[in-house]
């Protein structure tokens, strides 16, 4: 069985440079008071933004892996979070979509694992199956030079195959909460009694009511002496929900406001009569004929119908929603990434965390009922410094919903018409 190894390195780790102040968050409902540690970082607040992974304290082995992944320099969230994580602090990370949050928690975990090799070292939770697969791939890429073993545990796939993967005692387990609980209850010999890190990606979604029961069961069996990372583009402001994650003197690393979208994103709306919504939609897609497009609908049936409608119009489209099998869902996503299909029609199951670099346009065929979902949907384009466009189709029945979105963003969007 492969064992993690770390080559001896005589280089001293450089102190990380800070651009923005990271403030510790109170774990109760008291007023937040920065500690002397956080106050001391004010002096470094004007440090130059362009830095290196070596300067953040990342070890030589992982710097090599990062170069193989073609990460030229750390993003802002990575600059802020990695030094705190390497110090062993709990972190609440808030950054816009496409800003490299996965690297911000994966690099410190793998580096600390190198210092203290151990099986079942970290568990990473995510709300959707596709996001779990993506995070698992990121961990494998980062740990490719050091024989890191990961297991991805999601619903819709065979329990037996996943149980066999867990029997190999991987270093990192990436899972959806429901399926992880299934294995804790039914897979003999599997436990989380030794984990050192618990990560919640898209934490505001995981801390919502949908995952309450599963999350409570997981938090009961993981050790109290552990590090906890919460990362998301939009974070819950309710202290009681954050307390459920059992954070200990966390540092809040915020490199964007709660309603920030990417700087390279152009946002528009199109006011259309409901009766002719599909007609206007077809004209919109035809106008952006050379663009790679993600279209969001509210329902699985709506996504299926719209995908068939586009095919009848002679456009290469495929749909992705919760009523499809996991193999179909992964197949649709892979086909879209490989540019076999120009248009992906999907529900909010594809709105969080998925990194498809080639997306040029996001269309909200249905205006999201939750303004936070808008941030995540439009975050599928203009990722990692690229440019992109988002268009929301607004009928006479959607005006109030759309005004809520504008209020959440704190600005008025321009009419595409």
mmCIF file of C-alpha atoms in Angstrom:
data_model
loop_
_atom_site.group_PDB
_atom_site.id
_atom_site.type_symbol
_atom_site.label_atom_id
_atom_site.label_comp_id
_atom_site.label_asym_id
_atom_site.label_seq_id
_atom_site.Cartn_x
_atom_site.Cartn_y
_atom_site.Cartn_z
ATOM 1 C CA UNK A 1 0.000 0.000 0.000
ATOM 2 C CA UNK A 2 1.316 3.395 -0.937
ATOM 3 C CA UNK A 3 2.603 5.467 1.941
ATOM 4 C CA UNK A 4 2.909 9.212 2.070
ATOM 5 C CA UNK A 5 6.530 10.342 2.042
ATOM 6 C CA UNK A 6 8.095 13.754 2.417
ATOM 7 C CA UNK A 7 11.594 14.629 1.276
ATOM 8 C CA UNK A 8 13.783 16.479 3.724
ATOM 9 C CA UNK A 9 13.930 20.154 2.901
ATOM 10 C CA UNK A 10 16.358 22.610 4.449
ATOM 11 C CA UNK A 11 14.454 25.662 3.287
ATOM 12 C CA UNK A 12 12.795 27.725 5.951
ATOM 13 C CA UNK A 13 9.197 28.622 5.305
ATOM 14 C CA UNK A 14 8.766 32.292 4.591
ATOM 15 C CA UNK A 15 6.204 34.280 6.477
ATOM 16 C CA UNK A 16 3.032 34.811 4.478
ATOM 17 C CA UNK A 17 2.167 38.280 3.230
ATOM 18 C CA UNK A 18 -1.287 39.617 3.966
ATOM 19 C CA UNK A 19 -3.419 41.935 1.880
ATOM 20 C CA UNK A 20 -6.618 42.021 3.851
ATOM 21 C CA UNK A 21 -7.142 41.649 7.562
ATOM 22 C CA UNK A 22 -8.493 38.280 8.694
ATOM 23 C CA UNK A 23 -10.596 38.741 11.810
ATOM 24 C CA UNK A 24 -11.370 35.971 14.298
ATOM 25 C CA UNK A 25 -15.093 35.298 14.702
ATOM 26 C CA UNK A 26 -16.735 34.939 18.072
ATOM 27 C CA UNK A 27 -18.309 31.534 18.606
ATOM 28 C CA UNK A 28 -21.206 33.001 20.600
ATOM 29 C CA UNK A 29 -23.600 35.852 19.943
ATOM 30 C CA UNK A 30 -21.280 38.363 21.607
ATOM 31 C CA UNK A 31 -19.822 41.247 19.653
ATOM 32 C CA UNK A 32 -16.816 40.212 17.572
ATOM 33 C CA UNK A 33 -13.555 41.563 19.024
ATOM 34 C CA UNK A 34 -10.355 41.044 16.995
ATOM 35 C CA UNK A 35 -7.529 39.372 18.916
ATOM 36 C CA UNK A 36 -4.011 40.840 19.057
ATOM 37 C CA UNK A 37 -3.022 38.332 16.336
ATOM 38 C CA UNK A 38 -5.546 39.778 13.917
ATOM 39 C CA UNK A 39 -4.713 43.352 14.879
ATOM 40 C CA UNK A 40 -1.054 42.667 14.214
ATOM 41 C CA UNK A 41 -1.864 41.807 10.612
ATOM 42 C CA UNK A 42 -2.960 45.383 9.935
ATOM 43 C CA UNK A 43 0.675 46.309 9.382
ATOM 44 C CA UNK A 44 0.827 43.821 6.518
ATOM 45 C CA UNK A 45 -2.482 44.864 4.968
ATOM 46 C CA UNK A 46 -0.773 46.680 2.108
ATOM 47 C CA UNK A 47 1.478 43.784 1.147
ATOM 48 C CA UNK A 48 1.742 43.230 -2.571
ATOM 49 C CA UNK A 49 -0.973 40.966 -3.967
ATOM 50 C CA UNK A 50 1.180 38.920 -6.357
ATOM 51 C CA UNK A 51 3.032 36.433 -4.163
ATOM 52 C CA UNK A 52 4.155 32.821 -4.474
ATOM 53 C CA UNK A 53 3.051 29.584 -2.854
ATOM 54 C CA UNK A 54 6.530 29.265 -1.335
ATOM 55 C CA UNK A 55 6.044 32.637 0.375
ATOM 56 C CA UNK A 56 2.786 31.381 1.900
ATOM 57 C CA UNK A 57 4.664 28.521 3.561
ATOM 58 C CA UNK A 58 3.672 25.764 1.136
ATOM 59 C CA UNK A 59 6.304 23.014 1.079
ATOM 60 C CA UNK A 60 8.512 22.134 -1.880
ATOM 61 C CA UNK A 61 6.637 18.937 -2.817
ATOM 62 C CA UNK A 62 3.278 20.707 -3.060
ATOM 63 C CA UNK A 63 4.794 23.664 -4.921
ATOM 64 C CA UNK A 64 5.884 21.178 -7.578
ATOM 65 C CA UNK A 65 2.369 19.719 -7.727
ATOM 66 C CA UNK A 66 0.891 23.210 -8.035
ATOM 67 C CA UNK A 67 3.201 23.964 -10.986
ATOM 68 C CA UNK A 68 2.058 20.758 -12.696
ATOM 69 C CA UNK A 69 -1.537 21.981 -12.240
ATOM 70 C CA UNK A 70 -0.480 25.285 -13.890
ATOM 71 C CA UNK A 71 -1.457 27.456 -10.925
ATOM 72 C CA UNK A 72 0.826 30.398 -11.627
ATOM 73 C CA UNK A 73 0.273 32.272 -8.367
ATOM 74 C CA UNK A 74 -2.066 32.020 -5.369
ATOM 75 C CA UNK A 75 -5.452 33.724 -5.548
ATOM 76 C CA UNK A 76 -6.532 36.228 -2.894
ATOM 77 C CA UNK A 77 -8.488 33.675 -0.837
ATOM 78 C CA UNK A 78 -5.471 31.341 -0.937
ATOM 79 C CA UNK A 79 -3.136 34.142 0.156
ATOM 80 C CA UNK A 80 -5.352 34.891 3.137
ATOM 81 C CA UNK A 81 -6.420 31.381 4.196
ATOM 82 C CA UNK A 82 -3.343 29.162 3.715
ATOM 83 C CA UNK A 83 -1.070 30.824 6.347
ATOM 84 C CA UNK A 84 -3.830 30.688 9.001
ATOM 85 C CA UNK A 85 -4.619 27.061 8.115
ATOM 86 C CA UNK A 86 -0.946 26.067 8.382
ATOM 87 C CA UNK A 87 -0.966 27.590 11.875
ATOM 88 C CA UNK A 88 -3.724 25.150 12.824
ATOM 89 C CA UNK A 89 -6.591 27.647 13.056
ATOM 90 C CA UNK A 90 -10.252 27.028 12.193
ATOM 91 C CA UNK A 91 -11.328 29.084 9.179
ATOM 92 C CA UNK A 92 -14.505 30.619 7.785
ATOM 93 C CA UNK A 93 -13.643 31.459 4.164
ATOM 94 C CA UNK A 94 -15.810 33.768 2.085
ATOM 95 C CA UNK A 95 -14.839 34.480 -1.533
ATOM 96 C CA UNK A 96 -16.529 34.866 -4.888
ATOM 97 C CA UNK A 97 -17.117 31.801 -7.054
ATOM 98 C CA UNK A 98 -14.173 30.706 -9.172
ATOM 99 C CA UNK A 99 -11.602 32.184 -6.801
ATOM 100 C CA UNK A 100 -9.725 28.986 -5.877
ATOM 101 C CA UNK A 101 -11.383 28.056 -2.565
ATOM 102 C CA UNK A 102 -10.657 24.328 -3.060
ATOM 103 C CA UNK A 103 -6.919 24.995 -3.202
ATOM 104 C CA UNK A 104 -7.212 27.221 -0.119
ATOM 105 C CA UNK A 105 -8.268 24.282 2.059
ATOM 106 C CA UNK A 106 -6.712 21.337 0.176
ATOM 107 C CA UNK A 107 -3.099 22.582 0.195
ATOM 108 C CA UNK A 108 -2.850 23.119 3.993
ATOM 109 C CA UNK A 109 -4.545 19.781 4.712
ATOM 110 C CA UNK A 110 -2.160 17.818 2.474
ATOM 111 C CA UNK A 111 0.860 19.674 3.901
ATOM 112 C CA UNK A 112 -0.153 18.963 7.508
ATOM 113 C CA UNK A 113 -0.748 15.344 6.468
ATOM 114 C CA UNK A 114 2.836 15.182 5.182
ATOM 115 C CA UNK A 115 4.081 16.321 8.594
ATOM 116 C CA UNK A 116 1.958 13.695 10.368
ATOM 117 C CA UNK A 117 1.007 10.820 7.986
ATOM 118 C CA UNK A 118 -2.229 9.097 8.987
ATOM 119 C CA UNK A 119 -5.115 7.244 7.380
ATOM 120 C CA UNK A 120 -8.605 8.834 7.486
ATOM 121 C CA UNK A 121 -6.978 12.220 8.031
ATOM 122 C CA UNK A 122 -9.605 14.553 6.548
ATOM 123 C CA UNK A 123 -13.266 14.532 5.552
ATOM 124 C CA UNK A 124 -14.603 17.043 3.039
ATOM 125 C CA UNK A 125 -18.381 17.487 2.769
ATOM 126 C CA UNK A 126 -20.170 19.090 -0.198
ATOM 127 C CA UNK A 127 -23.892 19.423 -1.010
ATOM 128 C CA UNK A 128 -23.877 17.939 -4.531
ATOM 129 C CA UNK A 129 -22.444 14.790 -6.067
ATOM 130 C CA UNK A 130 -20.783 16.598 -8.965
ATOM 131 C CA UNK A 131 -18.997 18.989 -6.611
ATOM 132 C CA UNK A 132 -17.722 16.040 -4.534
ATOM 133 C CA UNK A 133 -16.264 14.422 -7.656
ATOM 134 C CA UNK A 134 -14.580 17.698 -8.596
ATOM 135 C CA UNK A 135 -13.094 18.206 -5.110
ATOM 136 C CA UNK A 136 -11.846 14.613 -5.114
ATOM 137 C CA UNK A 137 -10.080 15.238 -8.433
ATOM 138 C CA UNK A 138 -8.465 18.387 -6.995
ATOM 139 C CA UNK A 139 -7.134 16.483 -3.972
ATOM 140 C CA UNK A 140 -5.766 13.753 -6.241
ATOM 141 C CA UNK A 141 -4.051 16.332 -8.465
ATOM 142 C CA UNK A 142 -2.498 18.150 -5.501
ATOM 143 C CA UNK A 143 -1.341 14.857 -3.985
ATOM 144 C CA UNK A 144 -0.221 13.272 -7.253
ATOM 145 C CA UNK A 145 3.503 13.581 -6.433
ATOM 146 C CA UNK A 146 3.167 12.179 -2.891
ATOM 147 C CA UNK A 147 0.843 9.187 -3.401
ATOM 148 C CA UNK A 148 -2.167 10.721 -1.662
ATOM 149 C CA UNK A 149 -5.150 8.370 -1.554
ATOM 150 C CA UNK A 150 -8.689 9.764 -1.725
ATOM 151 C CA UNK A 151 -12.146 8.198 -1.770
ATOM 152 C CA UNK A 152 -15.225 9.939 -3.198
ATOM 153 C CA UNK A 153 -18.448 8.771 -1.571
ATOM 154 C CA UNK A 154 -21.687 9.992 -3.190
ATOM 155 C CA UNK A 155 -25.231 8.766 -3.744
ATOM 156 C CA UNK A 156 -26.351 7.166 -6.987
ATOM 157 C CA UNK A 157 -23.350 4.826 -7.218
ATOM 158 C CA UNK A 158 -22.817 1.313 -5.867
ATOM 159 C CA UNK A 159 -22.344 1.152 -2.073
ATOM 160 C CA UNK A 160 -20.169 -1.957 -2.414
ATOM 161 C CA UNK A 161 -17.578 -0.242 -4.647
ATOM 162 C CA UNK A 162 -17.409 2.702 -2.252
ATOM 163 C CA UNK A 163 -17.092 0.374 0.746
ATOM 164 C CA UNK A 164 -14.126 -1.314 -0.953
ATOM 165 C CA UNK A 165 -12.510 2.090 -1.519
ATOM 166 C CA UNK A 166 -13.041 2.962 2.172
ATOM 167 C CA UNK A 167 -11.596 -0.421 3.213
ATOM 168 C CA UNK A 168 -8.264 0.739 1.724
ATOM 169 C CA UNK A 169 -8.261 3.440 4.440
ATOM 170 C CA UNK A 170 -7.679 6.523 2.251
ATOM 171 C CA UNK A 171 -6.139 9.693 3.625
ATOM 172 C CA UNK A 172 -8.998 11.949 2.456
ATOM 173 C CA UNK A 173 -12.711 11.150 2.132
ATOM 174 C CA UNK A 174 -14.873 13.476 0.008
ATOM 175 C CA UNK A 175 -18.586 12.872 0.477
ATOM 176 C CA UNK A 176 -22.147 14.077 0.433
ATOM 177 C CA UNK A 177 -23.553 14.021 3.999
ATOM 178 C CA UNK A 178 -26.340 11.493 3.317
ATOM 179 C CA UNK A 179 -24.144 8.830 1.736
ATOM 180 C CA UNK A 180 -21.419 9.315 4.358
ATOM 181 C CA UNK A 181 -23.985 8.577 7.090
ATOM 182 C CA UNK A 182 -25.085 5.459 5.146
ATOM 183 C CA UNK A 183 -21.504 4.153 5.251
ATOM 184 C CA UNK A 184 -21.034 5.076 8.914
ATOM 185 C CA UNK A 185 -24.135 3.030 9.769
ATOM 186 C CA UNK A 186 -23.721 0.118 7.353
ATOM 187 C CA UNK A 187 -20.071 -0.295 6.302
ATOM 188 C CA UNK A 188 -18.251 -2.522 8.754
ATOM 189 C CA UNK A 189 -14.984 -1.112 10.064
ATOM 190 C CA UNK A 190 -15.495 2.418 8.712
ATOM 191 C CA UNK A 191 -15.321 5.240 11.255
ATOM 192 C CA UNK A 192 -14.266 8.869 11.577
ATOM 193 C CA UNK A 193 -12.782 8.697 15.086
ATOM 194 C CA UNK A 194 -9.288 9.725 13.987
ATOM 195 C CA UNK A 195 -9.897 12.582 11.541
ATOM 196 C CA UNK A 196 -7.991 15.815 12.059
ATOM 197 C CA UNK A 197 -9.822 17.997 9.521
ATOM 198 C CA UNK A 198 -13.502 18.504 8.698
ATOM 199 C CA UNK A 199 -14.188 20.696 5.654
ATOM 200 C CA UNK A 200 -17.602 21.990 4.603
ATOM 201 C CA UNK A 201 -17.558 23.363 1.070
ATOM 202 C CA UNK A 202 -20.612 25.480 0.175
ATOM 203 C CA UNK A 203 -21.077 25.627 3.945
ATOM 204 C CA UNK A 204 -24.187 27.812 3.939
ATOM 205 C CA UNK A 205 -25.996 25.119 1.930
ATOM 206 C CA UNK A 206 -24.751 22.310 4.195
ATOM 207 C CA UNK A 207 -25.840 24.204 7.313
ATOM 208 C CA UNK A 208 -29.372 24.651 5.929
ATOM 209 C CA UNK A 209 -32.298 22.510 7.053
ATOM 210 C CA UNK A 210 -31.926 20.033 4.166
ATOM 211 C CA UNK A 211 -28.813 18.453 5.699
ATOM 212 C CA UNK A 212 -29.631 18.922 9.403
ATOM 213 C CA UNK A 213 -30.169 15.275 10.325
ATOM 214 C CA UNK A 214 -27.181 13.872 8.413
ATOM 215 C CA UNK A 215 -24.851 16.632 9.611
ATOM 216 C CA UNK A 216 -25.827 16.080 13.251
ATOM 217 C CA UNK A 217 -24.960 12.381 12.954
ATOM 218 C CA UNK A 218 -21.572 13.186 11.404
ATOM 219 C CA UNK A 219 -20.719 15.820 14.033
ATOM 220 C CA UNK A 220 -21.543 13.289 16.770
ATOM 221 C CA UNK A 221 -18.909 10.783 15.601
ATOM 222 C CA UNK A 222 -16.011 13.064 14.574
ATOM 223 C CA UNK A 223 -13.488 14.054 17.278
ATOM 224 C CA UNK A 224 -13.948 17.363 19.092
ATOM 225 C CA UNK A 225 -10.192 17.998 18.822
ATOM 226 C CA UNK A 226 -10.041 18.745 15.114
ATOM 227 C CA UNK A 227 -9.733 21.629 12.676
ATOM 228 C CA UNK A 228 -12.875 22.802 10.884
ATOM 229 C CA UNK A 229 -12.969 24.779 7.642
ATOM 230 C CA UNK A 230 -16.130 26.407 6.270
ATOM 231 C CA UNK A 231 -15.913 27.793 2.723
ATOM 232 C CA UNK A 232 -18.549 29.341 0.461
ATOM 233 C CA UNK A 233 -19.293 32.229 -1.888
ATOM 234 C CA UNK A 234 -22.293 33.166 0.264
ATOM 235 C CA UNK A 235 -22.218 32.524 4.016
ATOM 236 C CA UNK A 236 -25.038 32.326 6.511
ATOM 237 C CA UNK A 237 -25.098 35.212 8.986
ATOM 238 C CA UNK A 238 -26.893 33.210 11.680
ATOM 239 C CA UNK A 239 -24.453 32.553 14.520
ATOM 240 C CA UNK A 240 -26.525 29.609 15.775
ATOM 241 C CA UNK A 241 -25.956 27.758 12.480
ATOM 242 C CA UNK A 242 -22.224 28.406 12.551
ATOM 243 C CA UNK A 243 -22.107 27.134 16.154
ATOM 244 C CA UNK A 244 -23.367 23.748 14.943
ATOM 245 C CA UNK A 245 -20.072 23.267 13.121
ATOM 246 C CA UNK A 246 -18.275 23.392 16.508
ATOM 247 C CA UNK A 247 -15.707 25.980 15.460
ATOM 248 C CA UNK A 248 -12.960 26.925 17.934
ATOM 249 C CA UNK A 249 -11.764 30.556 17.766
ATOM 250 C CA UNK A 250 -12.168 30.660 13.974
ATOM 251 C CA UNK A 251 -10.538 33.223 11.712
ATOM 252 C CA UNK A 252 -12.911 34.767 9.194
ATOM 253 C CA UNK A 253 -11.128 35.249 5.878
ATOM 254 C CA UNK A 254 -13.283 37.448 3.648
ATOM 255 C CA UNK A 255 -11.976 38.670 0.304
ATOM 256 C CA UNK A 256 -15.364 39.727 -1.060
ATOM 257 C CA UNK A 257 -18.663 40.954 0.312
ATOM 258 C CA UNK A 258 -21.488 38.436 0.673
ATOM 259 C CA UNK A 259 -23.075 39.563 -2.610
ATOM 260 C CA UNK A 260 -20.003 39.911 -4.800
ATOM 261 C CA UNK A 261 -19.904 38.533 -8.313
ATOM 262 C CA UNK A 262 -16.751 38.180 -10.404
ATOM 263 C CA UNK A 263 -15.182 41.396 -11.721
ATOM 264 C CA UNK A 264 -15.194 40.146 -15.324
ATOM 265 C CA UNK A 265 -18.916 39.315 -15.335
ATOM 266 C CA UNK A 266 -21.358 41.361 -17.441
ATOM 267 C CA UNK A 267 -24.899 41.050 -16.016
ATOM 268 C CA UNK A 268 -28.089 41.839 -17.956
ATOM 269 C CA UNK A 269 -31.781 41.100 -17.859
ATOM 270 C CA UNK A 270 -34.309 40.630 -20.675
ATOM 271 C CA UNK A 271 -37.926 41.641 -20.020
ATOM 272 C CA UNK A 272 -40.193 39.296 -22.008
ATOM 273 C CA UNK A 273 -43.903 38.387 -22.047
ATOM 274 C CA UNK A 274 -44.506 34.985 -20.452
ATOM 275 C CA UNK A 275 -46.538 33.830 -23.468
ATOM 276 C CA UNK A 276 -43.518 34.145 -25.792
ATOM 277 C CA UNK A 277 -40.781 33.232 -23.334
ATOM 278 C CA UNK A 278 -39.527 30.227 -25.302
ATOM 279 C CA UNK A 279 -39.464 32.270 -28.514
ATOM 280 C CA UNK A 280 -37.317 34.973 -26.935
ATOM 281 C CA UNK A 281 -35.112 32.288 -25.396
ATOM 282 C CA UNK A 282 -34.505 30.663 -28.786
ATOM 283 C CA UNK A 283 -33.617 34.073 -30.246
ATOM 284 C CA UNK A 284 -31.227 34.748 -27.331
ATOM 285 C CA UNK A 285 -29.403 31.431 -27.756
ATOM 286 C CA UNK A 286 -29.244 31.939 -31.536
ATOM 287 C CA UNK A 287 -27.782 35.433 -31.005
ATOM 288 C CA UNK A 288 -24.932 33.964 -28.933
ATOM 289 C CA UNK A 289 -24.481 31.115 -31.407
ATOM 290 C CA UNK A 290 -20.734 30.674 -30.784
ATOM 291 C CA UNK A 291 -20.965 30.796 -26.992
ATOM 292 C CA UNK A 292 -20.790 27.861 -24.603
ATOM 293 C CA UNK A 293 -24.000 28.253 -22.563
ATOM 294 C CA UNK A 294 -25.393 27.051 -19.215
ATOM 295 C CA UNK A 295 -29.170 27.522 -18.823
ATOM 296 C CA UNK A 296 -30.781 27.331 -15.362
ATOM 297 C CA UNK A 297 -34.400 26.341 -14.716
ATOM 298 C CA UNK A 298 -36.340 25.839 -11.486
ATOM 299 C CA UNK A 299 -37.552 22.282 -12.085
ATOM 300 C CA UNK A 300 -36.254 18.986 -13.461
ATOM 301 C CA UNK A 301 -39.214 18.799 -15.874
ATOM 302 C CA UNK A 302 -38.500 22.335 -17.087
ATOM 303 C CA UNK A 303 -34.861 21.434 -17.788
ATOM 304 C CA UNK A 304 -35.884 18.295 -19.700
ATOM 305 C CA UNK A 305 -38.445 20.162 -21.816
ATOM 306 C CA UNK A 306 -36.101 23.033 -22.615
ATOM 307 C CA UNK A 307 -33.315 20.658 -23.658
ATOM 308 C CA UNK A 308 -35.672 18.821 -26.047
ATOM 309 C CA UNK A 309 -36.920 22.178 -27.383
ATOM 310 C CA UNK A 310 -33.347 23.219 -28.192
ATOM 311 C CA UNK A 311 -32.635 19.932 -29.944
ATOM 312 C CA UNK A 312 -35.723 20.427 -32.122
ATOM 313 C CA UNK A 313 -34.272 23.844 -32.981
ATOM 314 C CA UNK A 314 -31.128 22.089 -34.229
ATOM 315 C CA UNK A 315 -28.885 23.135 -31.313
ATOM 316 C CA UNK A 316 -26.611 20.691 -29.483
ATOM 317 C CA UNK A 317 -27.935 20.595 -25.924
ATOM 318 C CA UNK A 318 -27.999 18.222 -22.979
ATOM 319 C CA UNK A 319 -29.709 18.443 -19.594
ATOM 320 C CA UNK A 320 -28.546 17.837 -16.024
ATOM 321 C CA UNK A 321 -30.962 17.498 -13.099
ATOM 322 C CA UNK A 322 -31.675 15.526 -9.935
ATOM 323 C CA UNK A 323 -34.001 12.951 -11.525
ATOM 324 C CA UNK A 324 -31.205 11.557 -13.688
ATOM 325 C CA UNK A 325 -29.033 8.650 -12.554
ATOM 326 C CA UNK A 326 -25.543 9.529 -11.316
ATOM 327 C CA UNK A 327 -23.955 7.961 -14.399
ATOM 328 C CA UNK A 328 -26.190 10.099 -16.637
ATOM 329 C CA UNK A 329 -25.380 13.228 -14.634
ATOM 330 C CA UNK A 330 -21.626 12.693 -14.812
ATOM 331 C CA UNK A 331 -21.923 11.791 -18.495
ATOM 332 C CA UNK A 332 -23.808 15.018 -19.255
ATOM 333 C CA UNK A 333 -21.265 17.121 -17.371
ATOM 334 C CA UNK A 334 -18.316 15.373 -19.037
ATOM 335 C CA UNK A 335 -19.877 15.816 -22.488
ATOM 336 C CA UNK A 336 -20.409 19.516 -21.867
ATOM 337 C CA UNK A 337 -16.847 19.993 -20.580
ATOM 338 C CA UNK A 338 -15.520 18.174 -23.656
ATOM 339 C CA UNK A 339 -17.584 20.564 -25.858
ATOM 340 C CA UNK A 340 -19.606 17.719 -27.380
ATOM 341 C CA UNK A 341 -22.658 19.825 -26.478
ATOM 342 C CA UNK A 342 -22.726 23.620 -26.652
ATOM 343 C CA UNK A 343 -25.651 24.098 -24.248
ATOM 344 C CA UNK A 344 -26.180 22.551 -20.798
ATOM 345 C CA UNK A 345 -29.723 22.974 -19.425
ATOM 346 C CA UNK A 346 -29.723 22.314 -15.690
ATOM 347 C CA UNK A 347 -31.354 22.891 -12.322
ATOM 348 C CA UNK A 348 -29.621 24.345 -9.253
ATOM 349 C CA UNK A 349 -27.912 20.968 -8.778
ATOM 350 C CA UNK A 350 -25.225 22.380 -11.114
ATOM 351 C CA UNK A 351 -25.142 25.883 -9.650
ATOM 352 C CA UNK A 352 -22.635 25.348 -6.836
ATOM 353 C CA UNK A 353 -18.905 24.971 -7.160
ATOM 354 C CA UNK A 354 -18.690 23.277 -10.554
ATOM 355 C CA UNK A 355 -15.692 24.491 -12.533
ATOM 356 C CA UNK A 356 -16.270 24.398 -16.291
ATOM 357 C CA UNK A 357 -13.642 26.830 -17.648
ATOM 358 C CA UNK A 358 -15.220 27.188 -21.092
ATOM 359 C CA UNK A 359 -18.640 28.623 -20.045
ATOM 360 C CA UNK A 360 -19.153 31.968 -21.813
ATOM 361 C CA UNK A 361 -22.806 32.655 -21.003
ATOM 362 C CA UNK A 362 -25.218 31.826 -18.166
ATOM 363 C CA UNK A 363 -28.948 32.234 -18.846
ATOM 364 C CA UNK A 364 -31.428 32.266 -15.968
ATOM 365 C CA UNK A 365 -34.468 30.960 -17.847
ATOM 366 C CA UNK A 366 -36.268 31.046 -14.484
ATOM 367 C CA UNK A 367 -35.366 33.797 -12.024
ATOM 368 C CA UNK A 368 -34.118 32.058 -8.830
ATOM 369 C CA UNK A 369 -36.446 32.291 -5.828
ATOM 370 C CA UNK A 370 -33.467 32.609 -3.486
ATOM 371 C CA UNK A 371 -31.150 35.540 -4.244
ATOM 372 C CA UNK A 372 -28.109 33.571 -3.005
ATOM 373 C CA UNK A 373 -28.746 31.023 -5.752
ATOM 374 C CA UNK A 374 -28.316 33.813 -8.315
ATOM 375 C CA UNK A 375 -24.745 34.411 -7.087
ATOM 376 C CA UNK A 376 -23.919 30.723 -7.464
ATOM 377 C CA UNK A 377 -25.577 30.360 -10.867
ATOM 378 C CA UNK A 378 -23.820 33.297 -12.524
ATOM 379 C CA UNK A 379 -20.571 32.158 -10.889
ATOM 380 C CA UNK A 380 -20.349 29.324 -13.446
ATOM 381 C CA UNK A 381 -18.892 31.859 -15.883
ATOM 382 C CA UNK A 382 -16.161 34.509 -15.514
ATOM 383 C CA UNK A 383 -14.135 32.150 -13.335
ATOM 384 C CA UNK A 384 -10.465 32.543 -12.375
ATOM 385 C CA UNK A 385 -10.096 36.013 -13.873
ATOM 386 C CA UNK A 386 -11.873 35.265 -17.161
ATOM 387 C CA UNK A 387 -14.755 37.287 -18.589
ATOM 388 C CA UNK A 388 -18.338 36.127 -19.030
ATOM 389 C CA UNK A 389 -21.954 37.202 -19.372
ATOM 390 C CA UNK A 390 -25.143 36.411 -17.441
ATOM 391 C CA UNK A 391 -28.652 37.115 -18.729
ATOM 392 C CA UNK A 392 -31.835 36.704 -16.662
ATOM 393 C CA UNK A 393 -35.151 36.301 -18.464
ATOM 394 C CA UNK A 394 -37.806 38.266 -16.542
ATOM 395 C CA UNK A 395 -41.527 37.893 -17.284
ATOM 396 C CA UNK A 396 -44.375 39.933 -15.812
ATOM 397 C CA UNK A 397 -44.628 37.309 -13.048
ATOM 398 C CA UNK A 398 -40.945 37.526 -12.076
ATOM 399 C CA UNK A 399 -40.567 41.270 -11.459
ATOM 400 C CA UNK A 400 -40.698 41.045 -7.662
ATOM 401 C CA UNK A 401 -38.242 38.124 -7.554
ATOM 402 C CA UNK A 402 -35.849 39.963 -9.841
ATOM 403 C CA UNK A 403 -36.070 43.137 -7.749
ATOM 404 C CA UNK A 404 -35.045 41.052 -4.720
ATOM 405 C CA UNK A 405 -31.997 39.840 -6.626
ATOM 406 C CA UNK A 406 -31.057 43.428 -7.540
ATOM 407 C CA UNK A 407 -31.511 44.493 -3.923
ATOM 408 C CA UNK A 408 -29.277 41.623 -2.797
ATOM 409 C CA UNK A 409 -26.607 42.652 -5.329
ATOM 410 C CA UNK A 410 -26.947 46.296 -4.327
ATOM 411 C CA UNK A 411 -27.174 47.508 -7.915
ATOM 412 C CA UNK A 412 -29.476 47.734 -10.918
ATOM 413 C CA UNK A 413 -28.775 45.489 -13.889
ATOM 414 C CA UNK A 414 -28.859 46.723 -17.485
ATOM 415 C CA UNK A 415 -31.636 45.763 -19.909
ATOM 416 C CA UNK A 416 -30.249 43.654 -22.768
ATOM 417 C CA UNK A 417 -33.147 44.696 -24.990
#
